[in-house]
Coordinates of C-alpha atoms and ligand atoms in Angstrom, one line a residue:
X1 CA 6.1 18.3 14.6
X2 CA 8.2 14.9 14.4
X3 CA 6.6 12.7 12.5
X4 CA 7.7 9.2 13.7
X5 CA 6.3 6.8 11.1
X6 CA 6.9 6.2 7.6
X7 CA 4.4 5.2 5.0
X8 CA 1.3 5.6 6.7
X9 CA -1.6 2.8 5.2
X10 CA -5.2 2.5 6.5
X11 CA -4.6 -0.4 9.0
X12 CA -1.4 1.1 10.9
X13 CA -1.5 4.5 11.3
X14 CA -2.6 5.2 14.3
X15 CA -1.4 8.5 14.2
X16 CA -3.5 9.6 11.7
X17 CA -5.4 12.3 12.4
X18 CA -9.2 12.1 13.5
X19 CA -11.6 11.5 10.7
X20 CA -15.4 12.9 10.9
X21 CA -17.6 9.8 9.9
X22 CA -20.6 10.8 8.3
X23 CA -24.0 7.7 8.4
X24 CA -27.4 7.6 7.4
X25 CA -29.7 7.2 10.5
X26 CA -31.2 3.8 9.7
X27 CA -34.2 4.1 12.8
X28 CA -36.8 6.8 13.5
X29 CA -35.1 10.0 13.7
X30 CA -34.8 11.9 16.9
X31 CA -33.3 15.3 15.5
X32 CA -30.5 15.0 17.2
X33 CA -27.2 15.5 15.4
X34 CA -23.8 13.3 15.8
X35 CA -20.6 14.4 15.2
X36 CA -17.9 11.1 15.1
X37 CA -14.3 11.2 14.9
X38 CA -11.6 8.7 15.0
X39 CA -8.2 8.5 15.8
X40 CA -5.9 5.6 16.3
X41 CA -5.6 2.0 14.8
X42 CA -8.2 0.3 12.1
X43 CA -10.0 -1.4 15.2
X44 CA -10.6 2.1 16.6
X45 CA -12.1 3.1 13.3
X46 CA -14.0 -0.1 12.9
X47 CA -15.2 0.4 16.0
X48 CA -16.9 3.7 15.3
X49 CA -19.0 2.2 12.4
X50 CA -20.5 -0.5 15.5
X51 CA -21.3 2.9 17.4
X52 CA -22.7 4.2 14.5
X53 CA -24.7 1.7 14.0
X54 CA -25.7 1.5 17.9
X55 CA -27.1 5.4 17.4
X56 CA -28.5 5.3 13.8
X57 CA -30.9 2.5 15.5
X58 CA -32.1 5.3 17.9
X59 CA -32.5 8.0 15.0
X60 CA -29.4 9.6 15.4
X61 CA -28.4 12.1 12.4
X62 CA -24.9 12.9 11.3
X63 CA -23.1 15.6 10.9
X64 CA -19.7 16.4 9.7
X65 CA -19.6 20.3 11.4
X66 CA -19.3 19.3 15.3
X67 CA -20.3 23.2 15.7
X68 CA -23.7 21.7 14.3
X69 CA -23.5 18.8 16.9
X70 CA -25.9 17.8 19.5
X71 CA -23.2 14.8 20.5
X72 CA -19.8 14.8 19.9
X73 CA -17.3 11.7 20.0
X74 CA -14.0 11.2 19.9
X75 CA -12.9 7.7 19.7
X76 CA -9.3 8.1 20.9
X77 CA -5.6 6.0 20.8
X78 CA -3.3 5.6 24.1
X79 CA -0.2 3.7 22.5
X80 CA 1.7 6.5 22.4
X81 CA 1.8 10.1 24.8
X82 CA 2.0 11.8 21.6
X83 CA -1.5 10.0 20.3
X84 CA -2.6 11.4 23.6
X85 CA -1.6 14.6 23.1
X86 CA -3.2 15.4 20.0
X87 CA -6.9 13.8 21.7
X88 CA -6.6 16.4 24.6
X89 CA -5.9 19.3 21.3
X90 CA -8.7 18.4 20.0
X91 CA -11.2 18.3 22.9
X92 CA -9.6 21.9 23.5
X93 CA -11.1 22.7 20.1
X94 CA -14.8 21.7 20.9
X95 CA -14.6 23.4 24.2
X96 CA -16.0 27.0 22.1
X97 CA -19.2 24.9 20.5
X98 CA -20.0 23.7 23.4
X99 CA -19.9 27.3 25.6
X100 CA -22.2 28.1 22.7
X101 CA -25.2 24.8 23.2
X102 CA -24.5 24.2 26.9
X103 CA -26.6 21.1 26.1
X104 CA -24.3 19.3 24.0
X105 CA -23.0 15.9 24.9
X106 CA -19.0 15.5 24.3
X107 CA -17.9 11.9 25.1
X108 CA -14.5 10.2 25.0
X109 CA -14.3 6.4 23.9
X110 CA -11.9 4.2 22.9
X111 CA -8.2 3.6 24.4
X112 CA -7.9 6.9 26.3
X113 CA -11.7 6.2 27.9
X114 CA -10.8 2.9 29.3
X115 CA -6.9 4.2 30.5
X116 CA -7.9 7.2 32.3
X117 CA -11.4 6.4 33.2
X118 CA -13.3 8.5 35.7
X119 CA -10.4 10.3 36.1
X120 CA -11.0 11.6 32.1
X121 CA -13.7 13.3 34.1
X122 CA -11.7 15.0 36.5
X123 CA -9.3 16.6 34.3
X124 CA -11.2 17.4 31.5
X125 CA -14.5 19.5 32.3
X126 CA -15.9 19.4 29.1
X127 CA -15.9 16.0 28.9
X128 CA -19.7 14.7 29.8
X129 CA -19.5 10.9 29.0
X130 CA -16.4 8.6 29.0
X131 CA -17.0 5.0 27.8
X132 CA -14.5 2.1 27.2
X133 CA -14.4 -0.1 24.0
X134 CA -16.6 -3.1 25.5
X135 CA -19.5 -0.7 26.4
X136 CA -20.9 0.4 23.3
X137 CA -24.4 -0.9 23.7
X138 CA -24.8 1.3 26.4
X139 CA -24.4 4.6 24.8
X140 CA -27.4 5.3 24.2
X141 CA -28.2 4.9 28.1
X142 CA -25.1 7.0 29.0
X143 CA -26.8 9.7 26.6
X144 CA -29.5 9.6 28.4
X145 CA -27.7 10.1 31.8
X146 CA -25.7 12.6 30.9
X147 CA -29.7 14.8 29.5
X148 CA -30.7 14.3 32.8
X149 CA -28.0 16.3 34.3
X150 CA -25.3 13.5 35.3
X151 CA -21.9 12.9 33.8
X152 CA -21.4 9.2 33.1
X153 CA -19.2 6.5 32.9
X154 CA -18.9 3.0 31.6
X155 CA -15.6 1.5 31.1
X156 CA -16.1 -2.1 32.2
X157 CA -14.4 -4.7 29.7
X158 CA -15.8 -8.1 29.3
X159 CA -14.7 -11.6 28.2
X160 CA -17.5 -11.8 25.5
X161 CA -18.7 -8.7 23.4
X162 CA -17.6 -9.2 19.9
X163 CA -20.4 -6.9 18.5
X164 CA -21.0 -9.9 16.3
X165 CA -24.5 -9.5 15.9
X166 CA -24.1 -5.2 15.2
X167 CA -24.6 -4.9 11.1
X168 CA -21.9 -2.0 11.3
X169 CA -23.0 1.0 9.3
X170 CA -19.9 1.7 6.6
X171 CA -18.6 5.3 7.4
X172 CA -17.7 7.7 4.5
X173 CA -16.8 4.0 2.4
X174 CA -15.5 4.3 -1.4
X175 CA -18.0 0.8 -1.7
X176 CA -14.7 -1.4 -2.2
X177 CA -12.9 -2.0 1.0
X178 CA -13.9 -2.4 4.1
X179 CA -12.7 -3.7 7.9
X180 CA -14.2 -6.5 9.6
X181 CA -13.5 -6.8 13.0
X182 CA -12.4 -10.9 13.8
X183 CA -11.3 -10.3 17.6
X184 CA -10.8 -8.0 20.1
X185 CA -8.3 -7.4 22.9
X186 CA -5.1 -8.9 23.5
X187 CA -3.7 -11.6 25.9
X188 CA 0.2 -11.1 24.9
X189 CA 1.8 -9.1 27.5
X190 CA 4.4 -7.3 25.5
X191 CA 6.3 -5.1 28.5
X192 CA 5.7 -1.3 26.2
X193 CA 2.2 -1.9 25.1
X194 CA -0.9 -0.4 26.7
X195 CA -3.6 -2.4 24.6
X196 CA -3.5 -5.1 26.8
X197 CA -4.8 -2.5 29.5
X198 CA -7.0 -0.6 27.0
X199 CA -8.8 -3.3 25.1
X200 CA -8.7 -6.5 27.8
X201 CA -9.0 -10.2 26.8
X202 CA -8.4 -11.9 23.9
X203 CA -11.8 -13.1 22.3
X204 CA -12.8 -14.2 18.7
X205 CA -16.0 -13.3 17.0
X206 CA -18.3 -16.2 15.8
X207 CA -16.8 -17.4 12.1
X208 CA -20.6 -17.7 10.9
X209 CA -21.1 -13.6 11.6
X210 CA -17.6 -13.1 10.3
X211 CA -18.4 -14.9 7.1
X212 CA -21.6 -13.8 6.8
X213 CA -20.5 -10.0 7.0
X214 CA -18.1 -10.7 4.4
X215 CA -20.6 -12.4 1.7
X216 CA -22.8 -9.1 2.5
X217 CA -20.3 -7.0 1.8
X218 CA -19.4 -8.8 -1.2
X219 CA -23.5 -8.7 -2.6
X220 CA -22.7 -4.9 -1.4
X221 CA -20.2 -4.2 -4.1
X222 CA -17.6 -4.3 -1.7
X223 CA -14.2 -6.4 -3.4
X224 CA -11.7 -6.2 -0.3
X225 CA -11.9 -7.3 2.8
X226 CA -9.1 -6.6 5.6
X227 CA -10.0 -8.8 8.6
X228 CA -8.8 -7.0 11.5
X229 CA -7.5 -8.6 15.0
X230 CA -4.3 -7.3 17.2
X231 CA -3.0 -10.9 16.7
X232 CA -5.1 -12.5 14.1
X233 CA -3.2 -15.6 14.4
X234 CA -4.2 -16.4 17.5
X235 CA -8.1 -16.3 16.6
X236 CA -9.8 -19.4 17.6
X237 CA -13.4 -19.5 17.9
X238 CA -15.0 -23.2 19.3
X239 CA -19.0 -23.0 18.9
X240 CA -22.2 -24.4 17.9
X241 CA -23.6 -24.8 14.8
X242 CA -26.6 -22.5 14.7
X243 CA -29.6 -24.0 13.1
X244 CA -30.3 -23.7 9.9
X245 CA -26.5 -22.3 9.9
X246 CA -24.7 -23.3 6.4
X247 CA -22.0 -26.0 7.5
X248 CA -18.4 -24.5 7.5
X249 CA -15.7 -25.5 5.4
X250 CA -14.2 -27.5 8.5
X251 CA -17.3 -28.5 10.2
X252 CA -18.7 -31.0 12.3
X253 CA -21.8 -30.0 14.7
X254 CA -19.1 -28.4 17.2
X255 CA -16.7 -27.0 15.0
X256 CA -13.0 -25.4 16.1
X257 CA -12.1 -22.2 13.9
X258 CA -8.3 -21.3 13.6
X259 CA -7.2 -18.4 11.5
X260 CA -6.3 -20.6 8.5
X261 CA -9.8 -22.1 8.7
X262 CA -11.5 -18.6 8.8
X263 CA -9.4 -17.3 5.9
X264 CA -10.0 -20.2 3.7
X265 CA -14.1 -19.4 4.5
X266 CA -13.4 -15.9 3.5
X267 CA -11.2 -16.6 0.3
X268 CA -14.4 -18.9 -0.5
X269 CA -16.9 -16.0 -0.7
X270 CA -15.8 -15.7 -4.1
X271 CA -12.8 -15.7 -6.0
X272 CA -13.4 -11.5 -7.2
X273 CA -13.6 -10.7 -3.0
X274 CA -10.1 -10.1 -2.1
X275 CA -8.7 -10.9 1.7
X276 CA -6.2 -8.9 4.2
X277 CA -5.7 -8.9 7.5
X278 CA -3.9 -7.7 9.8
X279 CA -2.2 -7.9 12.5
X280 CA -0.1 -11.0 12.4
X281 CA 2.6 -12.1 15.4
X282 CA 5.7 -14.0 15.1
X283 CA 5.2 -16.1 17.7
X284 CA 1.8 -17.2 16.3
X285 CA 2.0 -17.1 12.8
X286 CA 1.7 -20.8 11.4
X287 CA 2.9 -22.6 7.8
X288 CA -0.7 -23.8 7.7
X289 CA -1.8 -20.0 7.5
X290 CA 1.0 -19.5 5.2
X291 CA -0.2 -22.6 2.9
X292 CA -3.6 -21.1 3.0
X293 CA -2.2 -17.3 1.6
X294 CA -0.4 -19.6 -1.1
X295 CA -3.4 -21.5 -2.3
X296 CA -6.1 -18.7 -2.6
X297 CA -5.9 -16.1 -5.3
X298 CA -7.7 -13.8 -3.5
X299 CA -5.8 -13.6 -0.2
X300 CA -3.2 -11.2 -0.8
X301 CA 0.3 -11.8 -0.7
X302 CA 0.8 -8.9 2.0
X303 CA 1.9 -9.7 5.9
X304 CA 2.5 -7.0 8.2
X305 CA 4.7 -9.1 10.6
X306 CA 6.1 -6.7 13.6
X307 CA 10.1 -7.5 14.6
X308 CA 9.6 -4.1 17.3
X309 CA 13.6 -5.4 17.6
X310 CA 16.4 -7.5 15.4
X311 CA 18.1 -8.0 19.3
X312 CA 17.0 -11.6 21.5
X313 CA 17.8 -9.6 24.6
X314 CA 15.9 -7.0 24.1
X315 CA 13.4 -8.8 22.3
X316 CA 12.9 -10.7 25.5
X317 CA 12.8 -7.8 27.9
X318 CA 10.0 -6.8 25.5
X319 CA 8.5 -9.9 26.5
X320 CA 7.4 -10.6 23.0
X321 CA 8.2 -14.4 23.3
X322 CA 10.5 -15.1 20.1
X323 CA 14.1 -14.0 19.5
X324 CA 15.8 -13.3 16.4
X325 CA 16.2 -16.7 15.0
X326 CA 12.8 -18.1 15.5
X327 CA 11.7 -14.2 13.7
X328 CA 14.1 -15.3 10.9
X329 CA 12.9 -18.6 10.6
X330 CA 9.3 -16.7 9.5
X331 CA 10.6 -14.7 7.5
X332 CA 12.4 -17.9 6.1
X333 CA 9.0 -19.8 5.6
X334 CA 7.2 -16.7 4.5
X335 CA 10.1 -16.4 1.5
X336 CA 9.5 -20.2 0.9
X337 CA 5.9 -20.7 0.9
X338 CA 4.5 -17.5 -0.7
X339 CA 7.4 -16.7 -3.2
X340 CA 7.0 -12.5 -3.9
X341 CA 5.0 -11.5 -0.6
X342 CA 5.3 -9.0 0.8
X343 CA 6.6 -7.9 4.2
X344 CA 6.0 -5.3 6.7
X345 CA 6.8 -4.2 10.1
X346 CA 6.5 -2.4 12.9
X347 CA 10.1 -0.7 15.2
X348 CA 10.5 0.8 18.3
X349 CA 13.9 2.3 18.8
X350 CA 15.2 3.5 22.0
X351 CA 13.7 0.6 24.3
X352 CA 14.9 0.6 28.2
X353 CA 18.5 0.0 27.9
X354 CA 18.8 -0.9 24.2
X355 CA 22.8 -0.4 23.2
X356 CA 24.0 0.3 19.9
X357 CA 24.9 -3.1 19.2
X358 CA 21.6 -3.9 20.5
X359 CA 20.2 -1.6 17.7
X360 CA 22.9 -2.9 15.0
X361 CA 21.1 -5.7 15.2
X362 CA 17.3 -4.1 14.3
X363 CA 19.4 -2.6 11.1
X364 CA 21.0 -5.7 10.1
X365 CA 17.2 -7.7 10.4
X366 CA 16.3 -4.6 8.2
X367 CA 18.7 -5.4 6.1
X368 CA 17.5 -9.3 5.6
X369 CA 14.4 -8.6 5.4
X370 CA 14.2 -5.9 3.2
X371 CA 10.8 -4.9 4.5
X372 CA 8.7 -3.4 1.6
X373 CA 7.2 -1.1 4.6
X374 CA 8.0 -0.3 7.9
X375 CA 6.3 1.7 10.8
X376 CA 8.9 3.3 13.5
X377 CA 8.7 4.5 16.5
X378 CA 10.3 5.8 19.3
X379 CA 9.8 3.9 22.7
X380 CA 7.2 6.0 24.8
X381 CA 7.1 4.4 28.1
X382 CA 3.0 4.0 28.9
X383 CA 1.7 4.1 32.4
X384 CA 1.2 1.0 34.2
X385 CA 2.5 -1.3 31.7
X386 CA 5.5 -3.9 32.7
X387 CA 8.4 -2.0 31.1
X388 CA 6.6 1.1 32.8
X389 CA 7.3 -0.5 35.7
X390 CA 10.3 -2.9 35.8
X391 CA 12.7 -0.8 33.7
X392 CA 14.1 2.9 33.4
X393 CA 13.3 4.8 30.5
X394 CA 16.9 5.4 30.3
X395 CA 17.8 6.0 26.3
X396 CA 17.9 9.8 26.0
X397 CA 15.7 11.5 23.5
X398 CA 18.3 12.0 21.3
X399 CA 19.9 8.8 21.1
X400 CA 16.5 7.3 20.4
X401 CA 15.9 10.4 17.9
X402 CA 19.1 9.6 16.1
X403 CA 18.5 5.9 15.8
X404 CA 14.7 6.0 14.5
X405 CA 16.4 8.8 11.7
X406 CA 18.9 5.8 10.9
X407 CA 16.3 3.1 10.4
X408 CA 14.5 5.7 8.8
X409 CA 16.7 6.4 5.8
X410 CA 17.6 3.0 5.7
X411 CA 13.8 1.9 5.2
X412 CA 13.4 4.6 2.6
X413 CA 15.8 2.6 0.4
X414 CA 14.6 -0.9 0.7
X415 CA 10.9 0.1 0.1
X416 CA 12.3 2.3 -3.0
X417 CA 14.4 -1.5 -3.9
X418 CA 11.1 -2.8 -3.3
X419 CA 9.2 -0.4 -5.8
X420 CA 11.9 -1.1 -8.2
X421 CA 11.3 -4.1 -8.8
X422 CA 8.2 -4.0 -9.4
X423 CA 9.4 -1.8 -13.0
X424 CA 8.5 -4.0 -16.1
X425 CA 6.3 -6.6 -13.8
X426 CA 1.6 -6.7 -14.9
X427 CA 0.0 -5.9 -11.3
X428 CA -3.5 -6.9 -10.5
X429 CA -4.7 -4.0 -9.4
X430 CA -8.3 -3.6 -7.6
X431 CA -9.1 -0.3 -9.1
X432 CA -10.3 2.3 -5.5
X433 CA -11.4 5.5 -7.4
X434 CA -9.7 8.8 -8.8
X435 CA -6.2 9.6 -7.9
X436 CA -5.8 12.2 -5.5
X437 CA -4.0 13.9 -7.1
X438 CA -5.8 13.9 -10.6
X439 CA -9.2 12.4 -11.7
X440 CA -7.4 11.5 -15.0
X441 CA -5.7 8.8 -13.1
X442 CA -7.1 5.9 -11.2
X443 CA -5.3 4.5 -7.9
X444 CA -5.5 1.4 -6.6
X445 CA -3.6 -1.5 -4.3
X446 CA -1.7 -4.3 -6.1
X447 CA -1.7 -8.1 -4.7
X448 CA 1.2 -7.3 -2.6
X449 CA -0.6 -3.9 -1.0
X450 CA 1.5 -0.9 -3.3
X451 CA -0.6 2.0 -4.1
X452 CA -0.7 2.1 -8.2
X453 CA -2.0 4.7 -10.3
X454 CA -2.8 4.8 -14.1
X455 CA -4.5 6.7 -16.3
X456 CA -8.3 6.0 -16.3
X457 CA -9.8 4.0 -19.2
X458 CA -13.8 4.6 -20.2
X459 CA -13.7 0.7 -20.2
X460 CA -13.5 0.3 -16.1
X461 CA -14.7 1.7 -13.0
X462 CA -13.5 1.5 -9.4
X463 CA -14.2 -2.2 -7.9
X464 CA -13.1 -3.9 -11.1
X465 CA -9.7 -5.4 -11.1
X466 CA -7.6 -4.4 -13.9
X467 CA -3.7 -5.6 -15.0
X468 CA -1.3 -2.7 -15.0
X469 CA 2.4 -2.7 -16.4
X470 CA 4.3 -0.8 -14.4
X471 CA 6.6 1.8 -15.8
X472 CA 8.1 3.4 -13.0
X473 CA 8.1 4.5 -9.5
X474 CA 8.1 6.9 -6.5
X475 CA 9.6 5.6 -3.2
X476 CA 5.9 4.9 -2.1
X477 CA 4.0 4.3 -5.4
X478 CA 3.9 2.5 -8.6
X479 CA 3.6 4.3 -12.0
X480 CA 2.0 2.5 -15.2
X481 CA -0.7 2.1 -17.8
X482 CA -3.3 -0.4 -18.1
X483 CA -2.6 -3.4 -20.3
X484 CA -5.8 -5.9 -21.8
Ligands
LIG1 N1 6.1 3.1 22.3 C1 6.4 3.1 21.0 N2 5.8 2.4 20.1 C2 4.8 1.5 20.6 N3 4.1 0.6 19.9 C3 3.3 0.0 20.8 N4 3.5 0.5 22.1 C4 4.5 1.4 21.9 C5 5.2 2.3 22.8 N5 4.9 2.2 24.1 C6 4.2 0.4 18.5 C7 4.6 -1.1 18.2 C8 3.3 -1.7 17.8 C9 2.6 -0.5 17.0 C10 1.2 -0.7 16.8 O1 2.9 0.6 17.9 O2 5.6 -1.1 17.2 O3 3.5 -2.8 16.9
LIG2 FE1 -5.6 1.0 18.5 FE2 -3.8 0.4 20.3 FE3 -4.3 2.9 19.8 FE4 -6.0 1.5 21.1 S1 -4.0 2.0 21.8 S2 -6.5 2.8 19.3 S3 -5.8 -0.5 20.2 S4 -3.4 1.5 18.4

């Protein structure tokens, strides 16, 4: 297997393969037994903790054996064939439990539902229940549908749901991070991307339920919070004052939310609740968000800023709306205003008629950046997007093989530059739990999002923050001991 990415984290790796989620039923329970499993970006996995909560209301058990299952789902990724791929694997894999209960339920959500929609139904005969990312509240009717003998199908989007109001239930949680969900879908029409497609229009969740979820977190135990969006910059939410409702930071009676706004409100929860998010767009990213990272402590100093290309032509072919200067010029102001933040990206090589030069020009962006992190990926044309339509997938699969192994390598060095020099430098770390490697060493993130381990100290325990000097490093982790 070709593994096409490089230093997967929690929020980007959408490859990743499926995790079982494991919940307490929080209703009356109806002895049936769920079996959950994720593939795909953060959203997809913050997503199954809203249809976890949707079944715990109706007494739903878990289960992590899906041989034990009564339902199982499979919440599933389309950015990539490969992502695909691996979903169809897997359903091939639950095809023996369910030869063995005839009455279980298998259902496909997520990307791949709301892609291939009835037609799921057709080409997979196992497949009892296929249901698109805005539909969640009906599950449990489509459950119900599918026990009284009918397969069923819901994959309408909508211009509203935000779940905002859905408490989710935190799946198989270490008690100290945790996603919240800001928006859903997407309205830029980047010509390679499917999500557009998959996930529909751009909407942003109430501020009031976004801050509200964070503050319960934070009375939780919970000390980070990564606030998820595809293009969290672009969140704007206009509304009402509910009544009784604390006044917001900005607020009038009708009060306008920008993403600056809401991460000032969340950085306000408390000074010990540390703030990501992710994911931020060039075209949209603003100094007054950048100002706002500066001035809070507790918003890290971490951006995941996607270039996809270092080349204007190609960049506008891609129709992702800024060319290379204007991506520089971020980069510029991100170097300015947050001195010491980190960067990361996302790269696809081998776009519809990329040249050499063309790609020269995503190495030498690598090479100003220096991007602590990167994410690459070949180009995999998806049906029924623009590209898929207006341009030949003409770079052979070598070529576009040969050019990922190039940025590759060459992102292997900067984030080792990166690590190193970090060497001799006190980290705040936000201590996660045991190493995995070792439960004599502790792991957790610094500020600027580099996994750290130390040896474990009787004095602290996982949610406290501690300062560790680093000593030294691997290409994806920082070495060191805690220091009072
Ligand atoms: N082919 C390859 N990579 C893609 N991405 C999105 N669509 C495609 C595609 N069709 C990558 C982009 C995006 C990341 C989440 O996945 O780099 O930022
Ligand atoms: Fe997430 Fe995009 Fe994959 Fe859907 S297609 S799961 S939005 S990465």
């Amino acid at each position: 297997m070709t593994m096409d990415l490089l230093i997967p984290d929690k929020v980007h790796d959408e490859t990743r393969q499926g995790e079982a989620l494991i919940l307490e039923p929080v209703g009356k329970q109806n002895g049936r037994k769920l079996y959950i499993e994720s593939y795909g970006c953060a959203m997809n996995f913050s997503d199954s903790e809203i249809v976890a909560s949707i079944l715990a209301e109706k007494g739903f058990e878990t289960t992590s054996d899906f041989n034990n299952a009564d339902v199982i789902f499979i919440n599933t990724c389309s950015i990539r064939e490969n992502a695909e791929v691996r979903v169809r694997n897997r359903l091939k894999e639950f095809a023996g439990a369910k030869f063995r209960n005839p009455g279980m339920v298998v259902g496909v959500l997520g990307c791949m539902a709301e892609r291939l929609k009835a037609k799921f139904l057709e080409e997979e005969k196992l497949v009892d229940v296929v249901v698109g990312p805005d539909a969640y509240r009906d599950l449990p009717n489509l459950i119900e549908q599918v026990d009284g003998g009918q397969r069923a199908v819901n994959v309408l989007l909508s211009r509203e749901e935000t779940y905002a109001d859905i408490s989710p239930v935190r799946l198989n949680s270490n008690g100290i991070n945790a996603f919240v969900s800001i928006m859903r879908g997407c309205d830029n029409m980047c010509s390679f991307c499917v999500v557009p497609f998959t996930r529909g229009r751009e909407r942003s969740r109430d501020a009031h339920s976004v801050v509200a979820e964070c503050k319960d977190l934070f009375d939780k135990g919970y000390r980070e919070v990564t606030l998820l969006g595809q293009n969290v910059d672009s969140y704007k939410w206009s509304g009402q004052l509910a009544e009784g409702a604390e006044p917001l930071a900005v607020g009038d009676e009708i009060t306008v939310v920008n993403f600056a706004n809401l991460l000032e409100m969340v950085a306000l929860v408390s000074p010990d609740l540390r703030v990501r998010f992710s994911t931020s767009h060039p075209k949209d990213i603003t100094d007054e968000v950048l100002h706002t990272i500066a001035q809070y402590e507790n918003i890290c100093n971490y951006i995941h800023l996607p270039v996809q290309s270092g080349n204007s032509r190609i960049l506008d072919i891609m129709n992702r709306t800024y060319d290379r200067d204007w991506y520089i010029n971020r980069i510029d102001a991100i170097r300015r205003i947050i001195p010491g933040c980190a960067i990361s990206t996302d790269v696809i090589t081998g776009f519809c008629t990329e040249t050499d030069e063309e790609h020269n020009d995503t190495v030498s962006m690598m090479d100003y950046v220096k991007y602590d992190f990167a994410y690459m990926f070949k180009y995999s044309e998806r049906p029924g997007t623009l590209a898929a339509k207006r341009y030949a997938d003409d770079i052979p699969e070598e070529i576009k093989q040969k050019r990922l192994a190039q940025i590759v390598a060459k992102q292997q060095e900067y984030s080792f530059y990166r690590m190193q020099a970090r060497i001799g430098k006190v980290e705040k770390v936000l201590i996660e739990g045991f190493s995995k490697k070792s439960d004599k060493d502790y792991c957790g993130r610094s500020d600027q999002n580099a996994m750290v381990i130390f040896p474990v100290s009787e004095n602290y325990k996982p949610g406290q923050y501690v300062n560790v000097l680093v000593e030294r490093t691997t290409s994806a982790t920082l070495i060191g001991t805690i220091v009072e």
